[in-house]
JSON list of C-alpha atoms in Angstrom, two decimals:
[
{"chain": "A", "resi": 23, "resn": "MET", "atom": "CA", "xyz": [-23.11, -43.69, 25.61]},
{"chain": "A", "resi": 24, "resn": "PRO", "atom": "CA", "xyz": [-22.25, -43.82, 29.32]},
{"chain": "A", "resi": 25, "resn": "THR", "atom": "CA", "xyz": [-19.28, -41.89, 30.55]},
{"chain": "A", "resi": 26, "resn": "HIS", "atom": "CA", "xyz": [-16.89, -43.21, 33.13]},
{"chain": "A", "resi": 27, "resn": "PRO", "atom": "CA", "xyz": [-15.08, -41.14, 35.71]},
{"chain": "A", "resi": 28, "resn": "PRO", "atom": "CA", "xyz": [-11.41, -40.68, 34.98]},
{"chain": "A", "resi": 29, "resn": "SER", "atom": "CA", "xyz": [-9.14, -43.36, 36.36]},
{"chain": "A", "resi": 30, "resn": "PRO", "atom": "CA", "xyz": [-7.12, -42.31, 39.39]},
{"chain": "A", "resi": 31, "resn": "ALA", "atom": "CA", "xyz": [-3.46, -41.66, 38.85]},
{"chain": "A", "resi": 32, "resn": "PRO", "atom": "CA", "xyz": [-1.33, -44.71, 39.52]},
{"chain": "A", "resi": 33, "resn": "SER", "atom": "CA", "xyz": [0.45, -44.88, 42.84]},
{"chain": "A", "resi": 34, "resn": "PRO", "atom": "CA", "xyz": [4.18, -44.26, 42.67]},
{"chain": "A", "resi": 35, "resn": "ALA", "atom": "CA", "xyz": [6.21, -47.44, 42.46]},
{"chain": "A", "resi": 36, "resn": "PRO", "atom": "CA", "xyz": [8.07, -48.44, 45.60]},
{"chain": "A", "resi": 37, "resn": "PRO", "atom": "CA", "xyz": [11.76, -47.58, 45.57]},
{"chain": "A", "resi": 38, "resn": "PRO", "atom": "CA", "xyz": [14.00, -50.28, 44.14]},
{"chain": "A", "resi": 39, "resn": "PRO", "atom": "CA", "xyz": [16.10, -52.33, 46.54]},
{"chain": "A", "resi": 40, "resn": "GLY", "atom": "CA", "xyz": [19.13, -50.46, 47.74]},
{"chain": "A", "resi": 41, "resn": "SER", "atom": "CA", "xyz": [17.64, -47.02, 47.19]},
{"chain": "A", "resi": 42, "resn": "ALA", "atom": "CA", "xyz": [16.43, -46.52, 50.74]},
{"chain": "A", "resi": 43, "resn": "GLY", "atom": "CA", "xyz": [18.57, -45.50, 53.66]},
{"chain": "A", "resi": 44, "resn": "PRO", "atom": "CA", "xyz": [21.02, -42.79, 54.55]},
{"chain": "A", "resi": 45, "resn": "GLY", "atom": "CA", "xyz": [22.51, -41.06, 51.58]},
{"chain": "A", "resi": 46, "resn": "ALA", "atom": "CA", "xyz": [20.31, -42.88, 49.07]},
{"chain": "A", "resi": 47, "resn": "GLY", "atom": "CA", "xyz": [19.89, -40.62, 46.09]},
{"chain": "A", "resi": 48, "resn": "GLU", "atom": "CA", "xyz": [22.63, -38.27, 47.24]},
{"chain": "A", "resi": 49, "resn": "PRO", "atom": "CA", "xyz": [25.72, -38.72, 45.06]},
{"chain": "A", "resi": 50, "resn": "ALA", "atom": "CA", "xyz": [27.73, -36.29, 47.19]},
{"chain": "A", "resi": 51, "resn": "GLU", "atom": "CA", "xyz": [27.18, -38.53, 50.22]},
{"chain": "A", "resi": 52, "resn": "LEU", "atom": "CA", "xyz": [27.73, -41.81, 48.38]},
{"chain": "A", "resi": 53, "resn": "ALA", "atom": "CA", "xyz": [31.00, -40.90, 46.64]},
{"chain": "A", "resi": 54, "resn": "PRO", "atom": "CA", "xyz": [33.17, -40.80, 49.79]},
{"chain": "A", "resi": 55, "resn": "VAL", "atom": "CA", "xyz": [31.61, -44.04, 51.06]},
{"chain": "A", "resi": 56, "resn": "ILE", "atom": "CA", "xyz": [32.36, -45.84, 47.78]},
{"chain": "A", "resi": 57, "resn": "GLU", "atom": "CA", "xyz": [35.89, -44.39, 47.72]},
{"chain": "A", "resi": 58, "resn": "GLU", "atom": "CA", "xyz": [36.54, -45.58, 51.29]},
{"chain": "A", "resi": 59, "resn": "LEU", "atom": "CA", "xyz": [35.24, -49.06, 50.48]},
{"chain": "A", "resi": 60, "resn": "TRP", "atom": "CA", "xyz": [37.56, -49.19, 47.47]},
{"chain": "A", "resi": 61, "resn": "GLU", "atom": "CA", "xyz": [40.58, -48.19, 49.58]},
{"chain": "A", "resi": 62, "resn": "ARG", "atom": "CA", "xyz": [39.72, -50.73, 52.28]},
{"chain": "A", "resi": 63, "resn": "SER", "atom": "CA", "xyz": [39.27, -53.49, 49.72]},
{"chain": "A", "resi": 64, "resn": "ALA", "atom": "CA", "xyz": [42.80, -52.91, 48.38]},
{"chain": "A", "resi": 65, "resn": "GLY", "atom": "CA", "xyz": [44.27, -53.64, 51.81]},
{"chain": "A", "resi": 66, "resn": "GLY", "atom": "CA", "xyz": [42.11, -56.70, 52.44]},
{"chain": "A", "resi": 67, "resn": "GLY", "atom": "CA", "xyz": [40.33, -54.99, 55.34]},
{"chain": "A", "resi": 68, "resn": "LEU", "atom": "CA", "xyz": [36.86, -55.23, 53.88]},
{"chain": "A", "resi": 69, "resn": "GLU", "atom": "CA", "xyz": [34.46, -57.64, 55.53]},
{"chain": "A", "resi": 70, "resn": "PRO", "atom": "CA", "xyz": [31.94, -59.55, 53.36]},
{"chain": "A", "resi": 71, "resn": "GLY", "atom": "CA", "xyz": [28.79, -57.53, 52.74]},
{"chain": "A", "resi": 72, "resn": "ALA", "atom": "CA", "xyz": [30.35, -54.24, 53.81]},
{"chain": "A", "resi": 73, "resn": "GLY", "atom": "CA", "xyz": [28.94, -51.32, 51.91]},
{"chain": "A", "resi": 74, "resn": "THR", "atom": "CA", "xyz": [26.19, -53.29, 50.18]},
{"chain": "A", "resi": 75, "resn": "GLU", "atom": "CA", "xyz": [23.61, -50.56, 50.75]},
{"chain": "A", "resi": 76, "resn": "ALA", "atom": "CA", "xyz": [25.88, -47.81, 49.37]},
{"chain": "A", "resi": 77, "resn": "VAL", "atom": "CA", "xyz": [26.83, -49.89, 46.34]},
{"chain": "A", "resi": 78, "resn": "GLU", "atom": "CA", "xyz": [23.20, -50.77, 45.57]},
{"chain": "A", "resi": 79, "resn": "ALA", "atom": "CA", "xyz": [22.14, -47.14, 46.00]},
{"chain": "A", "resi": 80, "resn": "THR", "atom": "CA", "xyz": [24.90, -46.06, 43.59]},
{"chain": "A", "resi": 81, "resn": "ILE", "atom": "CA", "xyz": [23.86, -48.67, 41.03]},
{"chain": "A", "resi": 82, "resn": "ASP", "atom": "CA", "xyz": [20.27, -47.43, 41.36]},
{"chain": "A", "resi": 83, "resn": "LEU", "atom": "CA", "xyz": [21.41, -43.85, 40.64]},
{"chain": "A", "resi": 84, "resn": "LEU", "atom": "CA", "xyz": [23.33, -45.07, 37.59]},
{"chain": "A", "resi": 85, "resn": "ASP", "atom": "CA", "xyz": [20.34, -47.10, 36.36]},
{"chain": "A", "resi": 86, "resn": "ARG", "atom": "CA", "xyz": [18.05, -44.08, 36.69]},
{"chain": "A", "resi": 87, "resn": "GLY", "atom": "CA", "xyz": [20.52, -41.75, 34.96]},
{"chain": "A", "resi": 88, "resn": "VAL", "atom": "CA", "xyz": [20.92, -39.53, 38.02]},
{"chain": "A", "resi": 89, "resn": "VAL", "atom": "CA", "xyz": [24.69, -40.01, 37.94]},
{"chain": "A", "resi": 90, "resn": "ARG", "atom": "CA", "xyz": [26.91, -41.01, 35.06]},
{"chain": "A", "resi": 91, "resn": "VAL", "atom": "CA", "xyz": [30.20, -42.86, 34.82]},
{"chain": "A", "resi": 92, "resn": "ALA", "atom": "CA", "xyz": [31.43, -40.23, 32.38]},
{"chain": "A", "resi": 93, "resn": "GLU", "atom": "CA", "xyz": [29.99, -37.00, 31.03]},
{"chain": "A", "resi": 94, "resn": "VAL", "atom": "CA", "xyz": [30.96, -33.95, 29.06]},
{"chain": "A", "resi": 95, "resn": "GLY", "atom": "CA", "xyz": [32.02, -31.11, 31.35]},
{"chain": "A", "resi": 96, "resn": "THR", "atom": "CA", "xyz": [31.11, -27.47, 30.91]},
{"chain": "A", "resi": 97, "resn": "ASP", "atom": "CA", "xyz": [34.42, -26.94, 29.11]},
{"chain": "A", "resi": 98, "resn": "GLY", "atom": "CA", "xyz": [33.61, -29.66, 26.55]},
{"chain": "A", "resi": 99, "resn": "ARG", "atom": "CA", "xyz": [36.10, -32.16, 27.96]},
{"chain": "A", "resi": 100, "resn": "THR", "atom": "CA", "xyz": [35.10, -35.63, 29.10]},
{"chain": "A", "resi": 101, "resn": "VAL", "atom": "CA", "xyz": [34.98, -36.08, 32.87]},
{"chain": "A", "resi": 102, "resn": "VAL", "atom": "CA", "xyz": [35.28, -39.64, 34.21]},
{"chain": "A", "resi": 103, "resn": "HIS", "atom": "CA", "xyz": [33.87, -40.22, 37.69]},
{"chain": "A", "resi": 104, "resn": "GLU", "atom": "CA", "xyz": [36.17, -42.86, 39.15]},
{"chain": "A", "resi": 105, "resn": "TRP", "atom": "CA", "xyz": [34.14, -43.55, 42.25]}
]
């Protein structure tokens, strides 16, 4: 029976939309941006499309389980991440 060489490992998938760019994948950098966008939106000073990249990057982190909306802290209490 003929043997075949092993198949090469698949190439990594391209990053999903919104995951590229400054701060992508860095929750510590995204949190203040999201918080600022929220504050600006309350005063009506947010232009259409502002912050799209940061919002999409944050959604990507949530989808991949890198960040969570809420989690159990080291003390056993639930921590809710408002940003």
